[in-house]
Coordinates of C-alpha atoms in Angstrom, one line a residue:
M21 CA 0.0 0.0 0.0
V22 CA 1.0 3.6 -0.4
A23 CA 2.9 4.9 2.6
V24 CA 0.3 7.3 3.9
P25 CA 0.6 7.5 7.7
F26 CA -3.1 6.5 8.5
L27 CA -3.5 4.1 5.5
G28 CA -0.2 2.5 4.7
R29 CA 1.3 1.7 8.1
L30 CA -1.3 -0.4 9.9
F31 CA -3.5 -3.3 9.0
F32 CA -7.2 -3.3 9.7
R33 CA -7.0 -5.3 12.9
E34 CA -4.2 -3.0 14.1
Y35 CA -6.5 0.0 13.6
V36 CA -9.1 -1.7 15.8
A37 CA -6.4 -2.2 18.4
L38 CA -5.3 1.4 18.1
I39 CA -8.8 2.7 18.6
G40 CA -9.2 0.4 21.6
S41 CA -6.0 1.7 23.2
L42 CA -7.0 5.3 22.6
I43 CA -10.4 4.6 24.3
L44 CA -8.6 3.2 27.3
I45 CA -6.3 6.2 27.5
L46 CA -9.3 8.5 27.3
L47 CA -11.1 6.5 30.0
E48 CA -8.1 6.8 32.3
V49 CA -8.0 10.6 31.8
V50 CA -11.7 10.9 32.7
I51 CA -11.2 8.8 35.8
R52 CA -8.2 10.8 36.8
V53 CA -10.0 14.1 36.4
I54 CA -12.9 12.8 38.5
T55 CA -10.6 11.5 41.2
L56 CA -8.7 14.8 41.5
A57 CA -12.0 16.6 41.8
L58 CA -13.0 14.6 44.8
P59 CA -12.4 15.9 48.3
E60 CA -9.6 14.3 50.3
R61 CA -12.1 12.7 52.7
A62 CA -13.8 10.9 49.8
I63 CA -10.4 9.6 48.6
K64 CA -9.5 8.3 52.0
F65 CA -12.9 6.6 52.2
F66 CA -12.4 4.7 49.0
Y67 CA -8.8 3.9 50.0
N68 CA -10.0 2.3 53.3
R69 CA -12.8 0.4 51.6
S70 CA -10.4 -1.0 49.0
R71 CA -8.0 -2.1 51.8
G72 CA -10.8 -3.8 53.7
I73 CA -12.1 -5.6 50.6
F74 CA -8.6 -6.7 49.7
N75 CA -7.9 -8.0 53.2
L76 CA -11.2 -9.8 53.3
L77 CA -10.4 -11.6 50.0
S78 CA -6.8 -12.4 51.0
S79 CA -5.8 -15.8 52.5
T80 CA -4.6 -16.0 56.1
Q81 CA -1.2 -17.0 54.9
S82 CA -1.0 -14.0 52.6
K83 CA -2.0 -11.6 55.4
K84 CA 0.5 -13.1 57.8
S85 CA 3.3 -12.8 55.2
R86 CA 2.5 -9.1 54.6
A87 CA 2.4 -8.5 58.4
N88 CA 5.8 -10.1 58.9
S89 CA 7.5 -8.2 56.0
K90 CA 5.9 -4.9 56.9
P91 CA 8.7 -3.7 59.3
I92 CA 11.2 -4.2 56.5
T93 CA 9.2 -3.1 53.4
D94 CA 7.4 -0.1 54.8
P95 CA 10.5 2.1 55.6
I96 CA 11.9 1.4 52.1
A97 CA 8.6 2.0 50.3
Q98 CA 7.9 5.2 52.2
A99 CA 11.5 6.6 51.9
H100 CA 11.3 10.0 50.2
D101 CA 14.5 10.0 48.2
F102 CA 17.8 8.4 47.5
V103 CA 19.5 9.8 50.6
D104 CA 16.8 8.4 52.9
L105 CA 17.1 4.9 51.3
C106 CA 20.9 4.9 51.9
N107 CA 20.4 6.1 55.5
L108 CA 18.2 3.1 56.2
F109 CA 21.3 0.9 55.6
G110 CA 23.8 3.2 57.3
F111 CA 25.4 4.6 54.1
Y112 CA 26.3 8.2 53.7
A113 CA 25.3 9.7 50.3
E114 CA 26.3 12.9 48.6
E115 CA 24.2 14.9 46.2
H116 CA 25.7 16.6 43.2
V117 CA 24.4 18.8 40.4
V118 CA 25.7 18.5 36.8
Q119 CA 24.9 21.3 34.3
T120 CA 24.8 19.9 30.7
E121 CA 26.0 22.0 27.8
D122 CA 22.4 22.7 26.8
G123 CA 21.5 23.9 30.2
Y124 CA 19.8 21.0 32.0
L125 CA 20.6 20.5 35.7
L126 CA 21.0 16.8 36.5
G127 CA 21.0 15.6 40.1
I128 CA 23.4 12.7 40.7
H129 CA 24.4 10.8 43.8
R130 CA 27.7 9.5 45.2
L131 CA 28.4 6.6 47.6
A132 CA 32.1 6.6 48.4
W133 CA 32.4 5.7 52.1
R134 CA 32.4 2.3 53.7
H135 CA 31.1 2.1 57.3
G136 CA 33.6 3.9 59.4
E137 CA 35.1 6.0 56.6
E138 CA 32.7 8.8 56.8
D139 CA 35.3 11.2 58.2
K140 CA 37.9 10.5 55.5
R141 CA 38.4 12.2 52.1
V142 CA 38.0 10.0 49.0
N143 CA 39.5 10.9 45.6
T144 CA 40.2 14.5 46.5
G145 CA 44.0 14.6 45.8
P146 CA 47.1 13.8 47.8
G147 CA 46.5 12.3 51.2
S148 CA 43.0 11.1 50.4
L149 CA 41.8 7.6 49.9
Q150 CA 42.2 6.7 46.2
K151 CA 39.5 4.5 44.8
K152 CA 38.4 3.3 41.4
V153 CA 35.2 4.9 40.2
V154 CA 32.1 3.1 39.1
Y155 CA 29.1 4.9 37.5
L156 CA 25.6 3.3 37.4
H157 CA 22.8 4.5 35.3
H158 CA 19.1 3.6 35.4
G159 CA 16.5 2.6 32.8
L160 CA 13.5 4.1 31.0
M161 CA 11.1 6.0 33.3
M162 CA 13.3 5.4 36.3
N163 CA 15.7 7.2 38.6
S164 CA 18.7 6.3 40.7
E165 CA 16.5 5.0 43.6
V166 CA 15.9 1.7 41.7
W167 CA 19.5 0.7 42.6
V168 CA 19.1 1.0 46.4
C169 CA 15.5 0.1 47.2
L170 CA 16.2 -3.6 48.0
T171 CA 15.2 -5.3 51.2
E172 CA 18.6 -6.8 51.9
K173 CA 21.9 -4.9 51.8
E174 CA 23.6 -8.0 50.3
R175 CA 21.5 -7.8 47.1
C176 CA 22.1 -4.1 46.6
L177 CA 24.8 -3.6 44.0
P178 CA 25.9 0.0 44.9
F179 CA 26.3 -1.0 48.6
L180 CA 28.3 -4.1 47.6
L181 CA 30.6 -2.0 45.4
V182 CA 31.2 0.5 48.2
E183 CA 32.1 -2.2 50.6
K184 CA 34.5 -3.6 47.9
G185 CA 36.3 -0.3 47.9
Y186 CA 34.8 1.5 44.9
D187 CA 33.8 5.2 44.6
V188 CA 30.2 4.7 43.4
W189 CA 28.3 7.3 41.4
L190 CA 24.6 7.1 40.3
G191 CA 23.3 9.2 37.4
N192 CA 19.9 10.6 36.5
N193 CA 18.3 11.5 33.1
R194 CA 17.0 15.0 32.4
G195 CA 13.3 15.3 33.3
N196 CA 13.2 12.7 36.1
K197 CA 12.6 13.2 39.8
Y198 CA 16.1 14.6 40.4
S199 CA 16.7 16.4 37.1
K200 CA 13.5 18.4 36.5
K201 CA 15.2 21.8 36.0
S202 CA 16.9 23.8 33.3
V203 CA 18.5 27.2 33.1
Y204 CA 16.6 28.0 29.9
H205 CA 13.2 26.3 30.1
S206 CA 10.5 25.7 32.7
P207 CA 9.2 22.1 33.2
A208 CA 5.8 23.6 32.5
S209 CA 6.8 24.4 28.9
N210 CA 6.9 22.1 25.9
A211 CA 10.5 23.2 25.2
F212 CA 11.7 21.6 28.4
W213 CA 10.4 18.1 27.3
N214 CA 11.7 18.3 23.8
F215 CA 14.3 15.6 24.2
S216 CA 14.9 12.0 23.3
I217 CA 17.7 9.4 23.5
D218 CA 19.8 11.8 21.3
Q219 CA 20.1 14.3 24.1
F220 CA 20.9 11.6 26.6
A221 CA 23.7 10.5 24.4
F222 CA 25.0 13.9 23.3
H223 CA 24.8 15.6 26.6
D224 CA 23.6 13.8 29.8
I225 CA 25.9 10.8 29.8
P226 CA 29.2 12.5 28.5
D227 CA 28.7 15.6 30.7
T228 CA 28.0 13.4 33.8
I229 CA 31.1 11.3 33.1
N230 CA 33.3 14.4 32.7
Y231 CA 32.0 15.9 35.9
I232 CA 32.7 12.7 37.8
L233 CA 36.2 12.4 36.5
E234 CA 36.9 16.1 37.1
T235 CA 35.6 15.8 40.7
T236 CA 37.5 12.6 41.6
G237 CA 40.7 13.4 39.6
R238 CA 40.6 10.0 38.0
A239 CA 41.5 9.3 34.4
S240 CA 38.7 6.7 33.8
L241 CA 35.7 5.0 35.3
S242 CA 33.7 1.8 34.9
Y243 CA 30.1 2.1 33.6
I244 CA 27.2 -0.1 34.6
G245 CA 23.9 0.4 32.9
F246 CA 20.5 -1.1 33.2
S247 CA 18.0 -1.3 30.3
Q248 CA 17.9 2.2 28.7
G249 CA 20.9 3.0 30.7
T250 CA 22.8 0.6 28.4
A251 CA 21.3 2.1 25.3
Q252 CA 22.5 5.5 26.3
A253 CA 26.0 4.2 26.8
F254 CA 25.9 2.4 23.4
A255 CA 24.9 5.6 21.8
T256 CA 27.3 7.8 23.7
L257 CA 30.4 5.7 23.2
S258 CA 29.6 5.3 19.5
I259 CA 29.5 9.1 18.8
H260 CA 32.2 10.2 21.2
P261 CA 35.4 8.4 20.3
T262 CA 37.5 10.1 23.0
L263 CA 35.0 9.0 25.7
N264 CA 36.1 5.4 25.0
D265 CA 39.4 6.3 26.7
K266 CA 37.5 7.5 29.8
V267 CA 35.4 4.3 30.2
D268 CA 37.6 1.3 31.0
V269 CA 34.7 -1.2 30.9
F270 CA 31.0 -1.1 30.0
V271 CA 28.8 -3.6 31.8
A272 CA 25.3 -3.8 30.3
L273 CA 22.6 -5.4 32.4
A274 CA 19.4 -6.3 30.5
P275 CA 20.8 -4.5 27.5
A276 CA 18.5 -2.5 25.2
M277 CA 19.3 -1.6 21.7
S278 CA 16.7 -2.7 19.2
P279 CA 13.9 -4.5 21.1
P280 CA 11.9 -7.0 19.0
G281 CA 8.6 -5.3 20.1
L282 CA 5.9 -5.5 22.7
A283 CA 4.0 -8.6 23.7
N284 CA 0.5 -7.0 23.6
G285 CA -1.1 -6.3 20.2
I286 CA -3.0 -3.3 21.4
V287 CA 0.1 -1.5 22.5
A288 CA 2.1 -2.8 19.5
S289 CA -0.3 -0.9 17.3
L290 CA 0.8 2.3 19.0
V291 CA 4.4 1.4 18.0
K292 CA 3.5 1.4 14.3
T293 CA 1.3 4.4 14.2
S294 CA 2.3 8.0 13.4
P295 CA 4.1 9.9 16.2
E296 CA 1.4 12.6 15.9
V297 CA -1.1 10.0 17.3
L298 CA 1.1 9.4 20.3
Y299 CA 1.5 13.1 20.9
L300 CA -2.3 13.5 20.7
A301 CA -2.8 10.7 23.2
F302 CA -0.1 11.5 25.7
G303 CA 0.8 15.2 25.0
R304 CA 4.2 16.7 24.3
R305 CA 5.5 16.9 27.8
S306 CA 6.1 14.2 30.3
M307 CA 4.8 10.6 29.8
L308 CA 2.2 9.0 32.1
N309 CA 1.9 11.7 34.7
S310 CA -1.1 10.0 36.3
T311 CA 1.1 7.1 37.6
T312 CA 2.0 9.0 40.7
M313 CA -1.6 9.8 41.5
W314 CA -2.7 6.1 41.3
Q315 CA 0.3 5.2 43.5
A316 CA -0.9 7.6 46.1
I317 CA -4.5 6.5 46.2
L318 CA -4.3 2.7 45.8
Y319 CA -3.7 0.4 48.7
P320 CA -0.1 -0.9 48.3
P321 CA -0.9 -4.6 47.6
I322 CA -3.4 -3.5 45.0
F323 CA -0.8 -1.1 43.4
V324 CA 1.7 -4.0 43.3
R325 CA -0.9 -6.2 41.7
F326 CA -1.7 -3.5 39.2
I327 CA 2.0 -3.2 38.2
D328 CA 2.4 -6.9 37.9
L329 CA -0.6 -7.1 35.5
S330 CA 0.8 -4.1 33.5
L331 CA 4.2 -5.8 33.1
S332 CA 2.5 -9.0 32.0
F333 CA 0.1 -7.2 29.6
L334 CA 2.9 -5.1 28.0
F335 CA 5.9 -7.4 28.0
G336 CA 4.8 -10.9 29.0
W337 CA 6.8 -10.8 32.2
H338 CA 5.7 -12.7 35.3
A339 CA 8.2 -11.4 37.9
K340 CA 8.5 -14.8 39.6
N341 CA 12.1 -14.2 40.6
I342 CA 11.2 -11.2 42.7
T343 CA 9.7 -11.9 46.1
P344 CA 6.3 -10.2 47.1
H345 CA 8.0 -8.2 49.9
Q346 CA 10.6 -6.9 47.5
K347 CA 7.8 -5.7 45.2
F348 CA 6.1 -3.9 48.1
A349 CA 9.4 -2.1 48.8
A350 CA 10.6 -1.4 45.2
Y351 CA 7.5 -0.8 43.1
P352 CA 6.8 2.6 44.7
H353 CA 10.3 3.7 43.5
L354 CA 9.9 2.2 40.0
F355 CA 8.4 5.1 38.1
S356 CA 9.9 8.5 37.3
F357 CA 9.2 11.1 34.6
T358 CA 10.5 11.2 31.1
S359 CA 9.4 12.9 27.9
T360 CA 6.8 11.5 25.5
K361 CA 9.4 12.2 22.8
S362 CA 11.8 9.7 24.3
V363 CA 9.1 7.0 24.2
V364 CA 8.3 7.9 20.6
H365 CA 12.0 7.5 19.8
W366 CA 11.9 4.0 21.2
F367 CA 8.8 3.2 19.1
Q368 CA 10.7 4.4 16.0
I369 CA 13.6 2.1 16.9
I370 CA 11.3 -0.8 17.3
R371 CA 9.4 -0.1 14.1
N372 CA 12.5 0.3 12.0
A373 CA 14.4 -2.5 13.8
T374 CA 17.4 -0.1 13.9
F375 CA 19.2 1.6 16.7
Q376 CA 18.9 5.0 15.1
M377 CA 18.7 8.6 16.1
H378 CA 15.3 10.3 16.5
D379 CA 13.5 10.8 13.2
D380 CA 12.4 14.4 13.1
E381 CA 11.1 14.1 9.5
V382 CA 7.4 13.4 10.1
Q383 CA 5.4 12.8 6.9
G384 CA 2.4 15.1 6.3
P385 CA -1.1 13.6 6.3
L386 CA -1.4 14.0 2.6
S387 CA 2.1 12.8 1.6
V388 CA 2.2 9.9 -0.7
A389 CA 6.0 9.8 -1.5
D390 CA 8.3 7.2 -0.1
G391 CA 10.4 9.3 2.1
K392 CA 12.9 6.5 2.7
R393 CA 14.2 6.9 -0.8
Y394 CA 15.3 10.5 -0.2
Y395 CA 16.0 10.6 3.5
K396 CA 17.8 8.2 5.9
V397 CA 17.9 8.6 9.6
A398 CA 21.5 8.3 11.0
K399 CA 22.2 5.2 13.0
F400 CA 24.3 5.1 16.1
P401 CA 27.6 3.6 14.9
T402 CA 27.9 1.1 17.7
R403 CA 30.5 -1.0 16.0
N404 CA 33.0 1.8 16.5
I405 CA 33.0 1.4 20.3
R406 CA 36.5 0.5 21.6
T407 CA 35.6 0.2 25.3
P408 CA 35.4 -3.5 26.5
I409 CA 31.7 -4.5 26.6
V410 CA 30.2 -7.2 28.9
L411 CA 26.6 -8.0 28.4
A412 CA 24.4 -9.9 30.9
Y413 CA 20.9 -10.6 29.5
G414 CA 18.0 -12.7 30.6
G415 CA 16.9 -15.8 28.8
S416 CA 13.3 -14.9 29.4
D417 CA 13.6 -11.2 28.6
S418 CA 11.2 -10.3 25.8
L419 CA 13.0 -7.0 25.2
V420 CA 16.3 -8.5 24.3
D421 CA 17.1 -10.1 20.9
I422 CA 20.8 -11.0 21.6
N423 CA 21.5 -12.1 18.0
V424 CA 20.3 -8.9 16.5
M425 CA 22.2 -6.9 19.1
L426 CA 25.5 -8.7 18.7
K427 CA 25.5 -8.0 14.9
E428 CA 25.7 -4.3 15.7
L429 CA 28.4 -4.5 18.4
P430 CA 32.2 -4.8 18.1
K431 CA 33.7 -8.2 18.0
H432 CA 35.3 -7.9 21.5
T433 CA 31.8 -7.9 23.0
V434 CA 31.2 -10.7 25.6
A435 CA 27.7 -11.9 26.3
T436 CA 26.4 -13.9 29.3
E437 CA 22.9 -15.4 29.5
I438 CA 21.1 -15.8 32.8
P439 CA 18.6 -18.4 31.5
H440 CA 15.6 -17.8 33.7
Y441 CA 15.9 -14.1 34.2
E442 CA 13.4 -11.4 33.0
H443 CA 14.2 -7.7 32.6
L444 CA 13.7 -6.4 36.2
D445 CA 15.3 -9.4 37.7
F446 CA 18.7 -7.8 37.1
L447 CA 17.7 -5.2 39.7
W448 CA 15.6 -7.0 42.3
A449 CA 15.7 -10.8 41.8
N450 CA 15.9 -12.9 45.0
D451 CA 19.2 -14.5 43.8
V452 CA 20.7 -11.5 41.9
A453 CA 23.7 -11.6 44.3
E454 CA 24.6 -15.1 43.1
Q455 CA 23.5 -14.9 39.5
V456 CA 24.6 -11.4 38.4
F457 CA 27.0 -9.8 40.8
P458 CA 29.9 -12.2 40.2
H459 CA 29.9 -11.4 36.5
I460 CA 30.0 -7.7 37.3
L461 CA 32.8 -8.0 39.8
D462 CA 34.8 -10.1 37.4
A463 CA 34.4 -7.5 34.7
L464 CA 35.5 -4.7 37.0
E465 CA 38.4 -6.6 38.3
F466 CA 39.7 -7.6 34.9
N467 CA 39.2 -4.3 33.1
A468 CA 39.0 -1.4 35.6
R469 CA 42.2 0.7 35.1
S470 CA 44.1 2.2 38.0
D471 CA 45.8 5.6 37.8
E472 CA 48.6 4.1 40.0
P473 CA 51.2 1.7 38.5
K474 CA 50.2 -1.9 39.1
T475 CA 52.4 -3.7 41.6
K476 CA 50.9 -7.1 41.3
E477 CA 51.2 -9.4 38.4
V478 CA 47.9 -10.8 37.1
N479 CA 47.5 -13.8 34.8
H480 CA 44.9 -13.5 32.1
V481 CA 43.4 -15.8 29.5
K482 CA 44.9 -15.3 26.0
P483 CA 42.1 -14.3 23.5
V484 CA 41.2 -16.8 20.9
N485 CA 42.0 -15.4 17.4
R486 CA 38.7 -15.6 15.5
A487 CA 40.0 -14.0 12.3
H488 CA 40.5 -17.4 10.7
S489 CA 37.6 -19.5 12.0
S490 CA 36.4 -22.5 10.1
T491 CA 33.5 -20.5 8.6
G492 CA 35.9 -19.5 5.9
H493 CA 35.3 -15.7 5.9
Q494 CA 37.1 -12.7 7.3
P495 CA 35.1 -11.0 10.1
P496 CA 34.3 -7.3 9.6
S497 CA 36.6 -4.6 11.1
Y498 CA 34.8 -2.4 13.6
S499 CA 37.4 0.2 14.6
E500 CA 40.6 1.6 13.3
D501 CA 42.8 0.0 15.9
E502 CA 41.3 -3.4 15.2
R503 CA 42.1 -3.0 11.5
V504 CA 45.7 -2.2 12.3
N505 CA 46.2 -5.1 14.8
P506 CA 43.3 -7.6 14.8
K507 CA 45.2 -9.9 17.2
A508 CA 45.6 -7.3 19.9
P509 CA 43.8 -8.3 23.1
R510 CA 40.8 -6.1 23.6
G511 CA 38.0 -6.0 26.2
P512 CA 36.6 -8.7 28.4
G513 CA 37.2 -11.4 25.8
A514 CA 40.9 -10.6 25.8
K515 CA 41.1 -11.0 29.5
G516 CA 39.0 -14.0 30.2
A517 CA 36.3 -11.9 31.9
I518 CA 34.0 -14.9 31.9
S519 CA 35.3 -18.0 33.6
R520 CA 32.5 -20.2 34.7
K521 CA 31.6 -23.9 34.7
A522 CA 30.0 -23.6 31.3
I523 CA 29.6 -25.0 27.8
A524 CA 30.5 -22.3 25.4
T525 CA 28.7 -22.5 22.1
S526 CA 28.8 -20.0 19.3
S527 CA 27.4 -19.6 15.8
S528 CA 29.7 -18.6 13.0
A529 CA 28.9 -14.9 13.7
D530 CA 29.4 -15.4 17.4
S531 CA 32.8 -17.1 17.0
D532 CA 34.0 -14.0 15.1
R533 CA 33.0 -11.6 17.8
G534 CA 34.0 -13.4 21.0
V535 CA 30.5 -14.2 22.3
V536 CA 30.1 -16.8 25.0
H537 CA 26.7 -18.2 26.0
L538 CA 26.8 -19.5 29.5
D539 CA 24.8 -21.9 31.6
D540 CA 25.9 -20.6 35.0
T541 CA 26.1 -23.0 38.0
R542 CA 27.9 -20.7 40.3
S543 CA 27.6 -21.3 44.0
S544 CA 26.7 -18.6 46.5
D545 CA 30.3 -18.2 47.6
S546 CA 31.6 -14.7 48.3
P547 CA 32.2 -12.8 45.0
A548 CA 35.6 -11.8 46.1
Q549 CA 36.7 -15.5 46.5
S550 CA 35.3 -17.8 43.9
S551 CA 36.3 -20.8 41.9
F552 CA 35.0 -21.7 38.5
A553 CA 35.7 -24.4 35.9
L554 CA 35.4 -24.4 32.1
E555 CA 35.3 -27.9 30.5
S556 CA 36.9 -28.5 27.1
K557 CA 37.3 -30.8 24.1
P558 CA 38.4 -30.2 20.5
L559 CA 36.4 -27.9 18.3
Q560 CA 33.7 -29.7 16.3
R561 CA 31.8 -28.4 13.3
S562 CA 28.1 -29.1 13.2
P563 CA 26.7 -31.1 10.3
S564 CA 25.1 -28.0 8.9
G565 CA 28.4 -26.3 8.8
T566 CA 27.1 -23.2 10.5
S567 CA 28.2 -23.6 14.1
I568 CA 31.3 -24.3 16.2
S569 CA 31.3 -25.8 19.7
S570 CA 34.1 -25.9 22.2
H571 CA 34.6 -27.1 25.7
A572 CA 37.6 -26.1 27.7
S573 CA 38.9 -27.3 31.1
I574 CA 40.3 -24.4 33.0
D575 CA 40.4 -23.7 36.7
T576 CA 40.2 -20.0 37.7
H577 CA 40.7 -18.7 41.2
V578 CA 39.9 -15.1 42.0
G579 CA 41.4 -13.9 45.3
A580 CA 42.8 -11.0 47.0
G581 CA 46.2 -11.6 45.5
G582 CA 44.9 -11.5 41.9
I583 CA 43.8 -14.1 39.4
T584 CA 45.4 -17.5 38.8
I585 CA 44.4 -19.7 35.9
G586 CA 45.2 -23.4 35.5
A587 CA 44.4 -26.2 33.1
G588 CA 44.5 -29.5 34.9
K589 CA 47.6 -29.6 37.0
S590 CA 49.7 -27.3 34.9
A591 CA 48.7 -23.7 35.4
G592 CA 49.0 -21.5 32.4
S593 CA 49.1 -24.3 29.8
V594 CA 48.0 -23.4 26.4
V595 CA 46.8 -24.7 23.1
D596 CA 46.2 -21.9 20.6
R597 CA 43.0 -22.4 18.6
E598 CA 44.5 -20.7 15.6
N599 CA 47.5 -23.1 15.5
S600 CA 46.0 -26.4 16.7
G601 CA 42.2 -26.0 16.4
S602 CA 41.7 -26.4 20.2
A603 CA 39.7 -24.2 22.5
L604 CA 42.1 -24.4 25.4
L605 CA 43.4 -20.9 26.2
D606 CA 46.8 -20.2 27.6
G607 CA 47.7 -18.1 30.6
M608 CA 49.2 -14.7 29.8
N609 CA 51.3 -12.5 32.0
H610 CA 49.5 -9.1 32.1
S611 CA 52.3 -6.9 33.6
K612 CA 55.1 -6.1 31.2
K613 CA 55.0 -8.7 28.4
K614 CA 52.0 -7.2 26.7
G615 CA 52.9 -3.6 27.3
K616 CA 50.4 -0.9 28.3
R617 CA 46.7 -1.8 28.1
R618 CA 44.6 0.5 25.9

């Protein structure tokens, strides 16, 4: 059909779904207006009645469970801000303000002091404690609170990193709870909300990183992103070449780049429709403003149930790995403001299946020309990223298509699958400390640079040269330094950042880019002192000729003195895949033999 916005983009059934979704949006607006017009006494009456009905219908076991968890969950759920949440666990938090080049004021947070270090200076020059810097960034419609609203300190990544001796910073996007201010525009104006992922990539992330490095005096930091926080890093590192020298490793949790789409057909129809329809439905300022109102007037268990149903409706998630009391504590901190334009940007990415910049060229209602023939939206050149990349994705996450993502990333990318995990599990799952944190700590240990000369020698795994795999073709070059020296060790793959009891299998494309798919059987040992094994046998080509499998037997020990690697009884033994066709990797002295790490 002709590419007219209201005729050529949707099928008939999708128009029915679109009309249905617009009716639901209109109904929600009407209910919200009526609710806001009611006196406070009436709202309290309905709140108490809903609580009574819910408790009446609840089982005795359910009511007992809520009563037992209430002393733990209520203080977290009712905490006003990031600082309050940290105080609950005895951590001192600093608040900072970053002014971006285009005038937005971003509130960011810092956790740099272990218990007992509150009176000491950290990263403030000579005489202060010198610590490596880690920067964490949240996902879509979130803020920095999602990292610290857990019911146990041991499952809280920022607290763990602080106790491990890191200087931890947590960022916030423009427009959210901590960054709703600009020197040029009022939040009440459309101009303030005229931003998308482009502005996050061109301003928010690089300006925040530069501020952190200037404040701490460090040359580089490690970046950990969740969901959209990973997309912002992909975009930022791809368009700022010099920023790659300031980020020593990028850990992407539940990475987002080009999601395959939404599970529900009604909402999927909104993805395909014209942006003007979305702006008509949601306005041109912040998205889903009414969420905070519903949170305030709904009884907490009802609100939690409402969120669970919404996640299932939109994405097909069931949140079985997150305990009920964790939901009671965390869901009140789940939502924060963002622009409608940033959501429209994601819809464009999903519709075009391309991680691209925002398309400002909107066709007119009477246009019949095929605009794609004369206009192409710029893609984020993610293959140019030189920073080591470590991906951790969920096997049950409907927003991650790992095969599509890996085609757009440089060959030094390392991917790790947590088979049963969904999207939010990387933040709040009951076993996140055992399933996810060890991968993060390994990546930081293997890649984080220190401004001080290293005094300890560390053995690393030699990278497998994939330039001459049995697929018979030369892999593409992704960056200038890789074209010059394709055998140079780069990123996590070059340092053995993944060492688990696993069976590593890779397709022909995966074998070229250093991707390892893992079936993790890690125990709940302390992340600082863990042992892993990797089983091995000679490479075998599948009958179809499209895949390669390898199994390696390597024992790796991570301890306070560094990393030791052994194969059987002879540590550091090696069989190079390029020379002998085996997947056994040899130990490599990291200190002076390989020169300075880039």
